[in-house]
Structure formats: C-alpha cells, structure tokens
PDB file of C-alpha atoms in Angstrom:
ATOM      1  CA  MET A 895      77.891 129.387 153.892  1.00 39.00           C
ATOM      2  CA  SER A 896      80.964 127.793 153.024  1.00 36.00           C
ATOM      3  CA  PRO A 897      79.934 125.441 150.239  1.00 39.00           C
ATOM      4  CA  ILE A 898      78.542 128.962 148.392  1.00 37.00           C
ATOM      5  CA  ILE A 899      82.274 130.217 149.155  1.00 37.00           C
ATOM      6  CA  ILE A 900      84.206 127.156 147.944  1.00 37.00           C
ATOM      7  CA  SER A 901      81.571 126.720 144.735  1.00 38.00           C
ATOM      8  CA  LEU A 902      82.170 130.331 143.503  1.00 40.00           C
ATOM      9  CA  PRO A 903      85.968 130.577 142.604  1.00 42.00           C
ATOM     10  CA  LEU A 904      85.179 127.186 141.193  1.00 38.00           C
ATOM     11  CA  LEU A 905      82.098 128.361 139.094  1.00 40.00           C
ATOM     12  CA  CYS A 906      84.748 131.470 138.081  1.00 43.00           C
ATOM     13  CA  PHE A 907      87.274 129.042 137.092  1.00 40.00           C
ATOM     14  CA  LYS A 908      85.394 126.769 134.661  1.00 49.00           C
ATOM     15  CA  LYS A 909      84.511 129.817 132.947  1.00 65.00           C
ATOM     16  CA  ALA A 910      87.524 131.661 131.998  1.00 66.00           C
ATOM     17  CA  GLU A 911      88.566 127.827 131.395  1.00 72.00           C
ATOM     18  CA  ASP A 912      85.580 127.766 128.870  1.00 87.00           C
ATOM     19  CA  THR A 913      86.634 131.305 127.603  1.00 90.00           C
ATOM     20  CA  SER A 914      89.912 130.280 127.073  1.00 92.00           C
ATOM     21  CA  LEU A 915      88.812 127.252 124.939  1.00 94.00           C
ATOM     22  CA  LEU A 916      86.733 129.266 122.611  1.00 94.00           C
ATOM     23  CA  VAL A 917      89.131 131.706 122.076  1.00 96.00           C
ATOM     24  CA  ASN A 918      91.489 129.453 121.564  1.00 96.00           C
ATOM     25  CA  TRP A 919      89.117 127.305 118.911  1.00 96.00           C
ATOM     26  CA  ALA A 920      88.236 130.879 117.217  1.00 96.00           C
ATOM     27  CA  ASN A 921      92.366 131.216 116.422  1.00 97.00           C
ATOM     28  CA  ARG A 922      92.781 127.726 115.487  1.00 96.00           C
ATOM     29  CA  CYS A 923      89.941 128.152 113.057  1.00 96.00           C
ATOM     30  CA  LEU A 924      90.774 131.533 111.883  1.00 97.00           C
ATOM     31  CA  ALA A 925      94.613 130.707 111.228  1.00 96.00           C
ATOM     32  CA  GLU A 926      93.505 127.421 109.537  1.00 96.00           C
ATOM     33  CA  SER A 927      91.161 129.412 107.322  1.00 97.00           C
ATOM     34  CA  PHE A 928      92.485 132.326 106.193  1.00 97.00           C
ATOM     35  CA  ASP A 929      93.422 132.509 102.868  1.00 97.00           C
ATOM     36  CA  ALA A 930      96.808 134.023 102.452  1.00 95.00           C
ATOM     37  CA  HIS A 931      97.401 133.002  99.009  1.00 94.00           C
ATOM     38  CA  SER A 932      94.661 134.928  97.932  1.00 94.00           C
ATOM     39  CA  ASP A 933      96.835 138.097  97.548  1.00 94.00           C
ATOM     40  CA  PRO A 934      99.920 137.074  95.990  1.00 93.00           C
ATOM     41  CA  LYS A 935     101.865 139.957  97.054  1.00 94.00           C
ATOM     42  CA  LEU A 936     101.215 139.534 100.917  1.00 95.00           C
ATOM     43  CA  LYS A 937     104.763 138.529 102.729  1.00 96.00           C
ATOM     44  CA  LYS A 938     103.264 137.281 106.174  1.00 96.00           C
ATOM     45  CA  TRP A 939      99.885 138.059 107.900  1.00 97.00           C
ATOM     46  CA  GLU A 940      98.992 136.858 112.160  1.00 97.00           C
ATOM     47  CA  ILE A 941      95.207 136.706 113.134  1.00 97.00           C
ATOM     48  CA  SER A 942      94.123 136.530 116.435  1.00 97.00           C
ATOM     49  CA  VAL A 943      91.325 136.494 119.004  1.00 97.00           C
ATOM     50  CA  THR A 944      92.587 137.530 122.170  1.00 97.00           C
ATOM     51  CA  PRO A 945      92.000 136.764 125.422  1.00 94.00           C
ATOM     52  CA  ASP A 946      90.366 140.935 125.978  1.00 95.00           C
ATOM     53  CA  PHE A 947      88.134 140.373 123.503  1.00 96.00           C
ATOM     54  CA  PHE A 948      89.782 142.084 120.185  1.00 98.00           C
ATOM     55  CA  VAL A 949      90.291 140.352 117.228  1.00 98.00           C
ATOM     56  CA  ARG A 950      92.824 141.671 115.378  1.00 98.00           C
ATOM     57  CA  LEU A 951      94.576 141.677 111.895  1.00 98.00           C
ATOM     58  CA  ARG A 952      98.309 142.406 110.564  1.00 97.00           C
ATOM     59  CA  LYS A 953      99.095 142.156 106.803  1.00 97.00           C
ATOM     60  CA  THR A 954     103.061 142.672 105.749  1.00 96.00           C
ATOM     61  CA  TYR A 955     103.424 143.263 102.310  1.00 94.00           C
ATOM     62  CA  ALA A 956     106.858 142.684  99.775  1.00 91.00           C
ATOM     63  CA  LYS A 957     107.597 146.223  99.579  1.00 90.00           C
ATOM     64  CA  GLY A 958     107.228 146.886 103.637  1.00 92.00           C
ATOM     65  CA  LYS A 959     103.950 147.743 103.554  1.00 95.00           C
ATOM     66  CA  GLN A 960     101.203 147.082 106.831  1.00 96.00           C
ATOM     67  CA  GLU A 961      97.991 146.945 107.162  1.00 97.00           C
ATOM     68  CA  TYR A 962      96.441 146.899 110.709  1.00 98.00           C
ATOM     69  CA  TYR A 963      92.766 146.094 111.418  1.00 98.00           C
ATOM     70  CA  SER A 964      91.613 145.706 115.261  1.00 98.00           C
ATOM     71  CA  PHE A 965      87.884 145.450 116.839  1.00 98.00           C
ATOM     72  CA  SER A 966      86.954 145.049 121.151  1.00 97.00           C
ATOM     73  CA  LEU A 967      84.036 141.356 120.368  1.00 97.00           C
ATOM     74  CA  GLY A 968      82.217 143.739 122.412  1.00 96.00           C
ATOM     75  CA  ARG A 969      81.418 145.769 119.094  1.00 97.00           C
ATOM     76  CA  PHE A 970      80.828 142.345 117.091  1.00 97.00           C
ATOM     77  CA  LYS A 971      77.484 142.706 115.232  1.00 97.00           C
ATOM     78  CA  ASP A 972      77.601 139.222 113.046  1.00 97.00           C
ATOM     79  CA  MET A 973      79.721 138.112 109.833  1.00 97.00           C
ATOM     80  CA  TYR A 974      78.687 136.613 107.002  1.00 97.00           C
ATOM     81  CA  TYR A 975      80.289 134.277 104.504  1.00 97.00           C
ATOM     82  CA  LEU A 976      80.085 134.381 100.221  1.00 97.00           C
ATOM     83  CA  GLY A 977      81.500 131.922  98.811  1.00 96.00           C
ATOM     84  CA  THR A 978      82.072 128.322  98.033  1.00 96.00           C
ATOM     85  CA  THR A 979      82.866 125.596 100.751  1.00 94.00           C
ATOM     86  CA  ASN A 980      86.725 125.578  99.187  1.00 96.00           C
ATOM     87  CA  VAL A 981      87.508 129.255  99.033  1.00 97.00           C
ATOM     88  CA  GLY A 982      85.373 132.456  99.763  1.00 97.00           C
ATOM     89  CA  THR A 983      85.248 136.039 102.148  1.00 98.00           C
ATOM     90  CA  LEU A 984      84.464 136.384 105.542  1.00 98.00           C
ATOM     91  CA  ASP A 985      82.886 139.770 106.736  1.00 98.00           C
ATOM     92  CA  LEU A 986      83.163 140.495 110.573  1.00 98.00           C
ATOM     93  CA  VAL A 987      80.843 143.197 110.450  1.00 98.00           C
ATOM     94  CA  THR A 988      80.749 145.670 113.756  1.00 97.00           C
ATOM     95  CA  THR A 989      77.873 147.791 115.043  1.00 94.00           C
ATOM     96  CA  ASP A 990      79.117 151.365 113.941  1.00 95.00           C
ATOM     97  CA  ASP A 991      82.866 152.310 111.998  1.00 96.00           C
ATOM     98  CA  ASP A 992      84.459 150.196 115.471  1.00 97.00           C
ATOM     99  CA  ILE A 993      87.619 148.545 113.281  1.00 98.00           C
ATOM    100  CA  ILE A 994      90.857 150.472 113.402  1.00 97.00           C
ATOM    101  CA  SER A 995      92.494 149.845 109.982  1.00 97.00           C
ATOM    102  CA  GLN A 996      95.757 151.557 109.996  1.00 96.00           C
ATOM    103  CA  THR A 997      98.539 151.392 106.932  1.00 95.00           C
ATOM    104  CA  TYR A 998     101.994 151.675 107.804  1.00 94.00           C
ATOM    105  CA  ASN A 999     104.869 152.109 104.796  1.00 91.00           C
ATOM    106  CA  ASP A1000     102.605 152.989 102.206  1.00 88.00           C
ATOM    107  CA  ARG A1001     103.851 154.927  99.119  1.00 87.00           C
ATOM    108  CA  LYS A1002     100.781 156.368  99.027  1.00 88.00           C
ATOM    109  CA  GLY A1003     100.393 158.258 103.014  1.00 90.00           C
ATOM    110  CA  ASP A1004     100.244 156.093 106.107  1.00 91.00           C
ATOM    111  CA  THR A1005      96.182 155.931 107.331  1.00 94.00           C
ATOM    112  CA  ASP A1006      94.394 155.894 110.209  1.00 95.00           C
ATOM    113  CA  ASN A1007      90.464 155.301 109.668  1.00 95.00           C
ATOM    114  CA  MET A1008      88.029 153.521 111.301  1.00 97.00           C
ATOM    115  CA  VAL A1009      85.643 151.306 109.459  1.00 97.00           C
ATOM    116  CA  GLY A1010      82.654 149.099 110.171  1.00 97.00           C
ATOM    117  CA  LEU A1011      83.850 145.965 108.429  1.00 97.00           C
ATOM    118  CA  LEU A1012      86.784 143.421 108.119  1.00 98.00           C
ATOM    119  CA  SER A1013      86.831 141.181 104.800  1.00 97.00           C
ATOM    120  CA  LEU A1014      88.665 138.011 105.502  1.00 98.00           C
ATOM    121  CA  PRO A1015      89.996 135.883 102.232  1.00 98.00           C
ATOM    122  CA  VAL A1016      89.451 132.820 103.784  1.00 97.00           C
ATOM    123  CA  LYS A1017      89.287 128.740 102.350  1.00 97.00           C
ATOM    124  CA  ASN A1018      88.331 125.454 103.347  1.00 95.00           C
ATOM    125  CA  MET A1019      84.887 126.638 105.308  1.00 94.00           C
ATOM    126  CA  GLN A1020      82.673 124.277 105.677  1.00 94.00           C
ATOM    127  CA  ALA A1021      78.999 125.265 106.890  1.00 94.00           C
ATOM    128  CA  GLU A1022      79.447 123.640 110.355  1.00 95.00           C
ATOM    129  CA  ARG A1023      82.589 125.451 110.768  1.00 95.00           C
ATOM    130  CA  LEU A1024      81.295 128.865 109.796  1.00 96.00           C
ATOM    131  CA  ASP A1025      78.436 128.249 112.132  1.00 95.00           C
ATOM    132  CA  SER A1026      80.396 126.993 115.627  1.00 95.00           C
ATOM    133  CA  LEU A1027      82.900 130.306 114.935  1.00 97.00           C
ATOM    134  CA  ARG A1028      79.935 132.895 114.338  1.00 97.00           C
ATOM    135  CA  ASN A1029      79.087 130.929 117.371  1.00 95.00           C
ATOM    136  CA  ILE A1030      81.693 131.523 119.359  1.00 95.00           C
ATOM    137  CA  LEU A1031      82.009 134.896 118.408  1.00 97.00           C
ATOM    138  CA  MET A1032      78.407 135.455 119.443  1.00 96.00           C
ATOM    139  CA  HIS A1033      79.779 133.989 122.946  1.00 94.00           C
ATOM    140  CA  LEU A1034      82.969 136.537 123.046  1.00 95.00           C
ATOM    141  CA  LYS A1035      81.188 139.072 122.045  1.00 96.00           C
ATOM    142  CA  ASP A1036      78.489 138.238 125.501  1.00 94.00           C
ATOM    143  CA  GLU A1037      81.851 138.153 127.667  1.00 92.00           C
ATOM    144  CA  ALA A1038      83.265 141.061 126.193  1.00 92.00           C
ATOM    145  CA  ASN A1039      80.046 143.118 126.862  1.00 89.00           C
ATOM    146  CA  ILE A1040      79.852 142.026 130.581  1.00 83.00           C
ATOM    147  CA  PRO A1041      80.857 144.317 133.208  1.00 79.00           C
ATOM    148  CA  ALA A1042      84.053 144.154 135.500  1.00 64.00           C
ATOM    149  CA  GLN A1043      83.363 143.631 138.735  1.00 57.00           C
TER     150      GLN A1043
END
C-alpha cells in the first residue's frame, strides 16, 4: 500500500510540471509569432496562456484605446490558419460565443461583448509549429475540463 501512496503525489507533480511546460511553450510560441507590425497604430500588446487555462490578449493603441479578449481553454473548439509561412491570421474558435471582448477609452464608446472567434495576426508560422500549438491547446483544453478534486 505504501508504494501507491508514495507514487501518487509524484504522478500529480509530474502532470502539473508537464502542464506548466506546455503553458510556457504556448506562451513563447504566441509571443514570438504575434505580428504587432500588422497594425501600425498598435503601441503595446500582451498575449498569454495562463496556468489556470485562460487565453488573454490585451492591445493598447497610441491614443489610449485598449482592446481586451479572454476565454477559457475549456471552451476552445479549434484553430484555423490562413496565410503563408511568413505572414497570416490564426483564428482561435470557441464552442459558442465564449470569448470576452472589451474595449476601453474608445472614442466610439466602450464595449463589452461575447464573440466566438479571436483572430491573431501572426508571422513565421511553419506547419510544424502550427500543428504543435494546436496539439498543446487541445491538451490544455482537456486539462481545463478535468473536474477539480
């Protein structure tokens, strides 16, 4: 009985460690691939996959307008890519309108909506990298949907 008690925490630690590595890789991939130069008015941006299985994107423009997007990977459906290896658009799709879309400091007025698609301008996306990112996001989706114990 003691080998089971001893090995169970090791299995949990290994799984958490693996998840952390996957989150870190997804963050590095998205940060390196996000094409901020696709929008000349964009001043600052932050994109992340969080350890609690959320994808978040914040864009800040030169005149102070901010756009914020967030969704749980548990609601992630799939991703699609349109473009070439050099430049394209990565669409992250959720099962329904599960992506929070907010704007702040907008001359047209602040908005707060739910959408089902987050389009990211990207660069340098080889097929292998796209495939790896999709597999990791699908794995993290499965992790997000495992009930807490």
